[in-house]
PDB file of C-alpha atoms in Angstrom:
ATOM      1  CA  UNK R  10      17.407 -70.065 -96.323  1.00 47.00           C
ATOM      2  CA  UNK R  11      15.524 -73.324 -96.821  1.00 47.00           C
ATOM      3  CA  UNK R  12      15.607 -75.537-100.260  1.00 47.00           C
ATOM      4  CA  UNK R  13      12.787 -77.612-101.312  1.00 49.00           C
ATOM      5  CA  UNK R  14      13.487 -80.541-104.086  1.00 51.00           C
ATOM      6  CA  UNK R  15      12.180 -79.924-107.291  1.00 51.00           C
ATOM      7  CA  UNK R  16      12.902 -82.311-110.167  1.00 57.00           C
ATOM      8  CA  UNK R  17      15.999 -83.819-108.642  1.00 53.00           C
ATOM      9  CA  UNK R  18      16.852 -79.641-107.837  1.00 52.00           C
ATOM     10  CA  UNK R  19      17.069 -77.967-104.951  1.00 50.00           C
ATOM     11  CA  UNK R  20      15.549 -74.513-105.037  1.00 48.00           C
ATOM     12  CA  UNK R  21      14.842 -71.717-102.633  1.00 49.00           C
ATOM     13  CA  UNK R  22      11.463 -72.646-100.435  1.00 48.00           C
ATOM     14  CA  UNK R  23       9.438 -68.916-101.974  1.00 46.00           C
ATOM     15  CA  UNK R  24       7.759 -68.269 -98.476  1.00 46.00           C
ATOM     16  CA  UNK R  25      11.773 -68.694 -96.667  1.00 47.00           C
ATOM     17  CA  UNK R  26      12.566 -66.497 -99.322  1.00 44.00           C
ATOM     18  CA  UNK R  27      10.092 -63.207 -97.932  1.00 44.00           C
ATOM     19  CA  UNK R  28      11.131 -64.449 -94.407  1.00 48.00           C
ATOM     20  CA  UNK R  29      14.981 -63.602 -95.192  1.00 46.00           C
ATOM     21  CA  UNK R  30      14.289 -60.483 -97.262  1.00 43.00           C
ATOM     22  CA  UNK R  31      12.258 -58.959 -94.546  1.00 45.00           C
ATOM     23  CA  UNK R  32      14.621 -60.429 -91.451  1.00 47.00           C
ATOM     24  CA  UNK R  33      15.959 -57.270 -89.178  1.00 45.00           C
ATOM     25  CA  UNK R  34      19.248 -57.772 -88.460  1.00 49.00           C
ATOM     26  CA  UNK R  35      20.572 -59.209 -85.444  1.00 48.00           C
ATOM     27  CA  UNK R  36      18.170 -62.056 -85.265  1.00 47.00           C
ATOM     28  CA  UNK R  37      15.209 -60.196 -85.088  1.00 45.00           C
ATOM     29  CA  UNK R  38      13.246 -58.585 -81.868  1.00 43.00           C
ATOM     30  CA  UNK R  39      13.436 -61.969 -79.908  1.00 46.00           C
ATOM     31  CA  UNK R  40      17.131 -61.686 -79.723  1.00 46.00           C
ATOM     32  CA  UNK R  41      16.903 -57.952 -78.427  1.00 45.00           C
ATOM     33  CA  UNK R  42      15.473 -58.915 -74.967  1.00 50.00           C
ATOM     34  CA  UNK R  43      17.841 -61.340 -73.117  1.00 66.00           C
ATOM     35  CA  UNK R  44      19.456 -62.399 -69.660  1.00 76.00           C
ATOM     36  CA  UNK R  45      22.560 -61.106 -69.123  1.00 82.00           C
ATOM     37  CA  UNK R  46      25.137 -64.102 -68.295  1.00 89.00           C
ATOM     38  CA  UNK R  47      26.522 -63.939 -65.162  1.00 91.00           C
ATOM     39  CA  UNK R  48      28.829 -65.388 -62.906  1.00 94.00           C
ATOM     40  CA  UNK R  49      29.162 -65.003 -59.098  1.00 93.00           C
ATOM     41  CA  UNK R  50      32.023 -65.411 -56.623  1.00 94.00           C
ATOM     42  CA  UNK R  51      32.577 -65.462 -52.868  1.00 91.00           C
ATOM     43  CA  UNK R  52      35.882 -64.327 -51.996  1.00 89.00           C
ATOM     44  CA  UNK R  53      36.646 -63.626 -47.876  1.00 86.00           C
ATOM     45  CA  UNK R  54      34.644 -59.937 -47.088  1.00 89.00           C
ATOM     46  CA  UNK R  55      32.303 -60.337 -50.302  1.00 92.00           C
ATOM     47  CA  UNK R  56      29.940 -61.787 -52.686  1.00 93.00           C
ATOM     48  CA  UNK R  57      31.059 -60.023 -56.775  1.00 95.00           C
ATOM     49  CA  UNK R  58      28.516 -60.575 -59.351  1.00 95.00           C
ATOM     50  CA  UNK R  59      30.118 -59.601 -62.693  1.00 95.00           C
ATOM     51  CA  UNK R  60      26.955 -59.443 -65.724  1.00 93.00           C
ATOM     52  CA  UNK R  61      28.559 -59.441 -69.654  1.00 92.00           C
ATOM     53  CA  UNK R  62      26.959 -56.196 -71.269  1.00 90.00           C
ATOM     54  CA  UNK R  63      28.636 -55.186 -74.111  1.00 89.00           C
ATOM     55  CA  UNK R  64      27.508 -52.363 -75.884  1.00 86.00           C
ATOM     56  CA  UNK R  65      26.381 -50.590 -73.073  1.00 90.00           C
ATOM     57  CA  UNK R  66      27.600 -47.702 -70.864  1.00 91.00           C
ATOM     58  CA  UNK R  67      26.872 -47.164 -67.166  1.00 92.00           C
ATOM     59  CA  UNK R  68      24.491 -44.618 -67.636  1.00 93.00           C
ATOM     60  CA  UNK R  69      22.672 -47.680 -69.302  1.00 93.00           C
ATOM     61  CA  UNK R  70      22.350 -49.345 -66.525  1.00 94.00           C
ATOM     62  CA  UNK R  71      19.676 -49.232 -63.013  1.00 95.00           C
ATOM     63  CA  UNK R  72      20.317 -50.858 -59.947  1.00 96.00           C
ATOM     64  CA  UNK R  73      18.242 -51.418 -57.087  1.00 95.00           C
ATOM     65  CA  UNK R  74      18.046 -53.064 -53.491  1.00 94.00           C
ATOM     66  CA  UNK R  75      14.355 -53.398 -52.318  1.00 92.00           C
ATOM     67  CA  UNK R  76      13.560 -55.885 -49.092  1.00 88.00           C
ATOM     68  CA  UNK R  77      17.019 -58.467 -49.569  1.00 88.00           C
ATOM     69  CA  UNK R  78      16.163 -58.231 -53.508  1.00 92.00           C
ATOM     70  CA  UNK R  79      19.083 -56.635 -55.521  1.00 94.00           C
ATOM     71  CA  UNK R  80      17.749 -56.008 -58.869  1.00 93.00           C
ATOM     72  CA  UNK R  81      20.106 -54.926 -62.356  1.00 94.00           C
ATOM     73  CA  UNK R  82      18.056 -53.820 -65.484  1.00 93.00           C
ATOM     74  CA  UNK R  83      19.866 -52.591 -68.773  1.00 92.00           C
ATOM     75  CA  UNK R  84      18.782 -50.824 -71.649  1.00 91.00           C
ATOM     76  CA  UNK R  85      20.196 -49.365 -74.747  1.00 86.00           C
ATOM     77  CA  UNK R  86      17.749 -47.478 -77.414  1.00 81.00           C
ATOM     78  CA  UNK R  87      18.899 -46.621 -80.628  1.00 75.00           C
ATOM     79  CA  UNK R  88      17.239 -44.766 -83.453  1.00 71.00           C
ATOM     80  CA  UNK R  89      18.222 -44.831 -86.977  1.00 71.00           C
ATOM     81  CA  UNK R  90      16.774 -43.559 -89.549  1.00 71.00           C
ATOM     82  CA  UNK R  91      17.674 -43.488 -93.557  1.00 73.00           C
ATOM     83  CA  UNK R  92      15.761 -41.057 -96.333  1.00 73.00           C
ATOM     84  CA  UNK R  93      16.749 -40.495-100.248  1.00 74.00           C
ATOM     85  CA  UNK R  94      13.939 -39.209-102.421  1.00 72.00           C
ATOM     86  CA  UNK R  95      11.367 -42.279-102.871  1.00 73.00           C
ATOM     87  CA  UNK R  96      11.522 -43.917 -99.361  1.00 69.00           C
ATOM     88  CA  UNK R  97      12.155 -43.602 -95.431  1.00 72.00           C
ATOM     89  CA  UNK R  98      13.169 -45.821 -93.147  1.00 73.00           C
ATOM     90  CA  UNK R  99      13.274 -46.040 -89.548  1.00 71.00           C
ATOM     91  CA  UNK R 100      14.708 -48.891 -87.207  1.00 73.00           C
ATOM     92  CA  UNK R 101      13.962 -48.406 -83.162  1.00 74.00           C
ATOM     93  CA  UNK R 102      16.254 -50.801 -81.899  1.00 75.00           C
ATOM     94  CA  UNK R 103      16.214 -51.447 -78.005  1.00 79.00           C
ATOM     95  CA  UNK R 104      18.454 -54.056 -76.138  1.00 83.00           C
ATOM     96  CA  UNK R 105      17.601 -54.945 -73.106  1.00 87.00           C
ATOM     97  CA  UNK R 106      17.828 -57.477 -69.786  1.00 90.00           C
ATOM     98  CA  UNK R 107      16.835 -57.771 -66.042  1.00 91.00           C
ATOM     99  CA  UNK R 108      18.075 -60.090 -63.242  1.00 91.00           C
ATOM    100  CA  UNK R 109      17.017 -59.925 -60.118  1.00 92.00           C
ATOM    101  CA  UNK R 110      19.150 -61.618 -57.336  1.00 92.00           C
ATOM    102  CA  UNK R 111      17.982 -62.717 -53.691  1.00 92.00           C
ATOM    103  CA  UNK R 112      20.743 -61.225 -51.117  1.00 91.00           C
ATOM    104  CA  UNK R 113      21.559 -63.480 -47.968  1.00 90.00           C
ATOM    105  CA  UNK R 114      21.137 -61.808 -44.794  1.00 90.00           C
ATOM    106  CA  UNK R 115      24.875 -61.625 -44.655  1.00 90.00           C
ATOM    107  CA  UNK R 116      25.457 -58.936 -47.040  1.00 91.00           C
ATOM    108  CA  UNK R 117      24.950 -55.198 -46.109  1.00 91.00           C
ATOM    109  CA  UNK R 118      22.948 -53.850 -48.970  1.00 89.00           C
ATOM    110  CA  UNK R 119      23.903 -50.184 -47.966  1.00 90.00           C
ATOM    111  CA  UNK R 120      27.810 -50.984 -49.133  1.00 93.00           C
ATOM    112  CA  UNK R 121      27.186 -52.453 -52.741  1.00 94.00           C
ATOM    113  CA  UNK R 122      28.822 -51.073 -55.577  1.00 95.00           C
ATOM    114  CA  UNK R 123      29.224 -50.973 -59.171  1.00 96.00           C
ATOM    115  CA  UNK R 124      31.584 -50.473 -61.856  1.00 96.00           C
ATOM    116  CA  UNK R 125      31.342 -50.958 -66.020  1.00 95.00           C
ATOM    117  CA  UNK R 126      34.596 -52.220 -67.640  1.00 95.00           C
ATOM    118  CA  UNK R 127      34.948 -53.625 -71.105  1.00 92.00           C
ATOM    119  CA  UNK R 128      31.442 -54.919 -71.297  1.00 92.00           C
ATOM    120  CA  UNK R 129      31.684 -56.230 -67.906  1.00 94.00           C
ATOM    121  CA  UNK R 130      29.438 -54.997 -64.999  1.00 95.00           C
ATOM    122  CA  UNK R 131      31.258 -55.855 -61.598  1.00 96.00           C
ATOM    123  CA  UNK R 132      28.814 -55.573 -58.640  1.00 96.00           C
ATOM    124  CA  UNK R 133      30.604 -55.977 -54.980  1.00 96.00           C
ATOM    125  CA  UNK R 134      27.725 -56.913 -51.853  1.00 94.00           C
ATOM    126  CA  UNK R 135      30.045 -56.720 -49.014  1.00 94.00           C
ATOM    127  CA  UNK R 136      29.657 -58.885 -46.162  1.00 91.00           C
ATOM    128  CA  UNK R 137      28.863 -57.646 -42.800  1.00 89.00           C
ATOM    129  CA  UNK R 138      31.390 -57.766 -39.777  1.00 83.00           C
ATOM    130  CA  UNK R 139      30.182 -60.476 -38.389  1.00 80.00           C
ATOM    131  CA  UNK R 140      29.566 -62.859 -41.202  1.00 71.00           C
ATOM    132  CA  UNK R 141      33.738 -61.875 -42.230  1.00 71.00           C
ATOM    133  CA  UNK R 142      35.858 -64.954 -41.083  1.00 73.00           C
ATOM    134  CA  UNK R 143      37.687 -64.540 -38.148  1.00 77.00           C
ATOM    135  CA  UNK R 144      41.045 -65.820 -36.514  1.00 81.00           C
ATOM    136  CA  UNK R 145      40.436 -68.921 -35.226  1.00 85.00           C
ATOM    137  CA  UNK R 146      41.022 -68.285 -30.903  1.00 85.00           C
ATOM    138  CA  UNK R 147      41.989 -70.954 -28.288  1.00 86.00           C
ATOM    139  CA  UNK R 148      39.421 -71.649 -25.534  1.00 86.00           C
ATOM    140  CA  UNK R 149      40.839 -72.438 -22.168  1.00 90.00           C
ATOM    141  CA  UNK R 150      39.235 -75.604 -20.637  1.00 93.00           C
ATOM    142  CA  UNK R 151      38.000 -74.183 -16.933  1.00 83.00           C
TER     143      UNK R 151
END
Protein backbone atom coordinates (compact mmCIF):
# COMPACT_ATOMS: atom_id res chain seq x y z
CA UNK A 1 0.00 0.00 0.00
CA UNK A 2 1.04 3.49 -1.06
CA UNK A 3 0.95 6.77 1.38
CA UNK A 4 0.40 10.15 0.09
CA UNK A 5 1.46 13.31 2.47
CA UNK A 6 -1.22 15.12 3.85
CA UNK A 7 -0.59 17.93 6.34
CA UNK A 8 2.84 16.74 7.38
CA UNK A 9 0.76 12.93 7.53
CA UNK A 10 1.12 10.18 5.68
CA UNK A 11 -2.13 8.48 4.77
CA UNK A 12 -3.28 5.60 2.64
CA UNK A 13 -3.33 6.79 -1.32
CA UNK A 14 -7.74 5.87 -1.54
CA UNK A 15 -7.36 4.45 -5.19
CA UNK A 16 -4.08 1.91 -3.67
CA UNK A 17 -6.49 1.29 -1.16
CA UNK A 18 -9.40 -0.57 -3.79
CA UNK A 19 -6.27 -1.96 -5.61
CA UNK A 20 -5.23 -4.03 -2.32
CA UNK A 21 -8.78 -4.88 -1.24
CA UNK A 22 -9.58 -6.37 -4.56
CA UNK A 23 -5.80 -8.01 -5.15
CA UNK A 24 -6.19 -12.07 -5.73
CA UNK A 25 -3.77 -13.66 -3.95
CA UNK A 26 -0.60 -14.79 -5.21
CA UNK A 27 0.22 -11.68 -7.11
CA UNK A 28 -2.55 -11.68 -9.26
CA UNK A 29 -3.13 -13.51 -12.88
CA UNK A 30 0.29 -12.16 -14.24
CA UNK A 31 2.12 -14.24 -11.77
CA UNK A 32 0.03 -17.46 -12.74
CA UNK A 33 1.64 -17.83 -16.24
CA UNK A 34 5.48 -18.17 -15.96
CA UNK A 35 8.75 -19.93 -17.32
CA UNK A 36 9.74 -22.63 -15.49
CA UNK A 37 13.59 -22.14 -14.35
CA UNK A 38 15.73 -24.51 -15.61
CA UNK A 39 19.05 -25.72 -15.64
CA UNK A 40 20.82 -28.08 -18.10
CA UNK A 41 23.81 -30.41 -17.87
CA UNK A 42 25.97 -32.54 -20.15
CA UNK A 43 27.34 -35.39 -18.42
CA UNK A 44 29.27 -38.34 -20.80
CA UNK A 45 26.03 -40.41 -22.66
CA UNK A 46 23.51 -37.37 -22.02
CA UNK A 47 22.12 -33.99 -22.03
CA UNK A 48 19.48 -33.73 -18.28
CA UNK A 49 17.27 -30.81 -18.25
CA UNK A 50 15.80 -30.59 -14.72
CA UNK A 51 12.55 -27.65 -14.77
CA UNK A 52 11.47 -26.44 -10.85
CA UNK A 53 7.58 -27.18 -10.73
CA UNK A 54 6.36 -27.28 -7.50
CA UNK A 55 2.94 -27.86 -6.95
CA UNK A 56 2.48 -30.00 -9.69
CA UNK A 57 2.19 -33.78 -10.32
CA UNK A 58 3.24 -35.68 -13.45
CA UNK A 59 -0.02 -36.11 -14.71
CA UNK A 60 0.35 -32.20 -14.89
CA UNK A 61 2.70 -32.26 -17.14
CA UNK A 62 2.93 -32.82 -21.52
CA UNK A 63 5.90 -33.51 -23.30
CA UNK A 64 6.60 -33.55 -26.80
CA UNK A 65 9.40 -34.09 -29.55
CA UNK A 66 8.28 -32.67 -32.99
CA UNK A 67 11.17 -32.13 -35.91
CA UNK A 68 14.55 -31.71 -33.22
CA UNK A 69 12.01 -29.48 -31.01
CA UNK A 70 11.45 -31.01 -27.48
CA UNK A 71 8.67 -29.13 -26.02
CA UNK A 72 7.45 -29.28 -21.85
CA UNK A 73 4.08 -27.51 -21.03
CA UNK A 74 2.56 -27.60 -17.38
CA UNK A 75 -0.64 -26.89 -16.04
CA UNK A 76 -2.43 -27.05 -12.80
CA UNK A 77 -6.34 -25.88 -12.57
CA UNK A 78 -7.90 -25.43 -9.45
CA UNK A 79 -11.44 -24.53 -8.55
CA UNK A 80 -12.61 -23.18 -5.35
CA UNK A 81 -15.51 -22.09 -4.50
CA UNK A 82 -17.05 -20.56 -1.01
CA UNK A 83 -21.10 -19.97 -0.31
CA UNK A 84 -22.89 -18.88 3.19
CA UNK A 85 -26.32 -17.35 2.80
CA UNK A 86 -25.75 -13.68 1.22
CA UNK A 87 -22.81 -14.35 -1.21
CA UNK A 88 -20.77 -16.87 -3.56
CA UNK A 89 -17.58 -16.92 -4.54
CA UNK A 90 -15.61 -18.63 -7.03
CA UNK A 91 -11.73 -18.46 -7.77
CA UNK A 92 -10.48 -20.49 -11.16
CA UNK A 93 -6.99 -20.52 -10.52
CA UNK A 94 -4.66 -22.00 -13.34
CA UNK A 95 -0.75 -22.15 -13.17
CA UNK A 96 0.90 -22.63 -15.95
CA UNK A 97 4.41 -22.61 -18.23
CA UNK A 98 5.92 -23.81 -21.60
CA UNK A 99 9.56 -24.16 -22.79
CA UNK A 100 10.41 -25.34 -25.75
CA UNK A 101 14.07 -26.56 -26.29
CA UNK A 102 16.01 -27.05 -29.73
CA UNK A 103 17.67 -30.75 -29.58
CA UNK A 104 21.21 -31.12 -31.32
CA UNK A 105 21.37 -33.71 -33.82
CA UNK A 106 23.27 -35.72 -31.29
CA UNK A 107 20.54 -36.72 -29.11
CA UNK A 108 18.12 -39.62 -30.02
CA UNK A 109 14.73 -38.18 -29.35
CA UNK A 110 13.17 -41.77 -29.29
CA UNK A 111 15.20 -42.49 -25.74
CA UNK A 112 14.14 -39.32 -23.65
CA UNK A 113 12.65 -39.66 -20.45
CA UNK A 114 11.03 -38.12 -17.60
CA UNK A 115 10.61 -38.26 -14.02
CA UNK A 116 8.78 -35.69 -11.24
CA UNK A 117 10.58 -35.54 -7.84
CA UNK A 118 10.05 -32.96 -5.17
CA UNK A 119 9.02 -30.24 -7.53
CA UNK A 120 11.72 -31.13 -9.81
CA UNK A 121 11.10 -32.40 -13.42
CA UNK A 122 14.32 -34.38 -14.59
CA UNK A 123 14.28 -34.89 -18.40
CA UNK A 124 17.29 -37.31 -19.76
CA UNK A 125 17.96 -36.83 -24.03
CA UNK A 126 20.43 -39.52 -24.42
CA UNK A 127 23.13 -39.22 -26.79
CA UNK A 128 23.49 -41.42 -29.70
CA UNK A 129 26.38 -44.08 -30.08
CA UNK A 130 28.31 -42.26 -32.00
CA UNK A 131 28.28 -38.84 -30.50
CA UNK A 132 29.28 -41.04 -26.81
CA UNK A 133 33.10 -40.43 -26.23
CA UNK A 134 35.20 -43.09 -27.02
CA UNK A 135 38.65 -44.62 -25.86
CA UNK A 136 41.13 -42.76 -27.30
CA UNK A 137 43.10 -45.67 -29.94
CA UNK A 138 46.75 -45.55 -31.20
CA UNK A 139 47.23 -45.20 -34.99
CA UNK A 140 50.17 -47.02 -36.41
CA UNK A 141 52.29 -44.75 -38.72
CA UNK A 142 52.46 -47.04 -42.18
Amino acid sequence: MSYIAKRGHYVPALFNLADDFFRTPANAWEQRSKIAPCNIVENEGNYEIKLVAPGFAKENFNLSVEKNMLSIKGIIENKQEESNEKFTRREFVVQSFERSFTLPEIVDGDAIGATYDNGILSVVLPKKEEAKAKEPRAIVVA
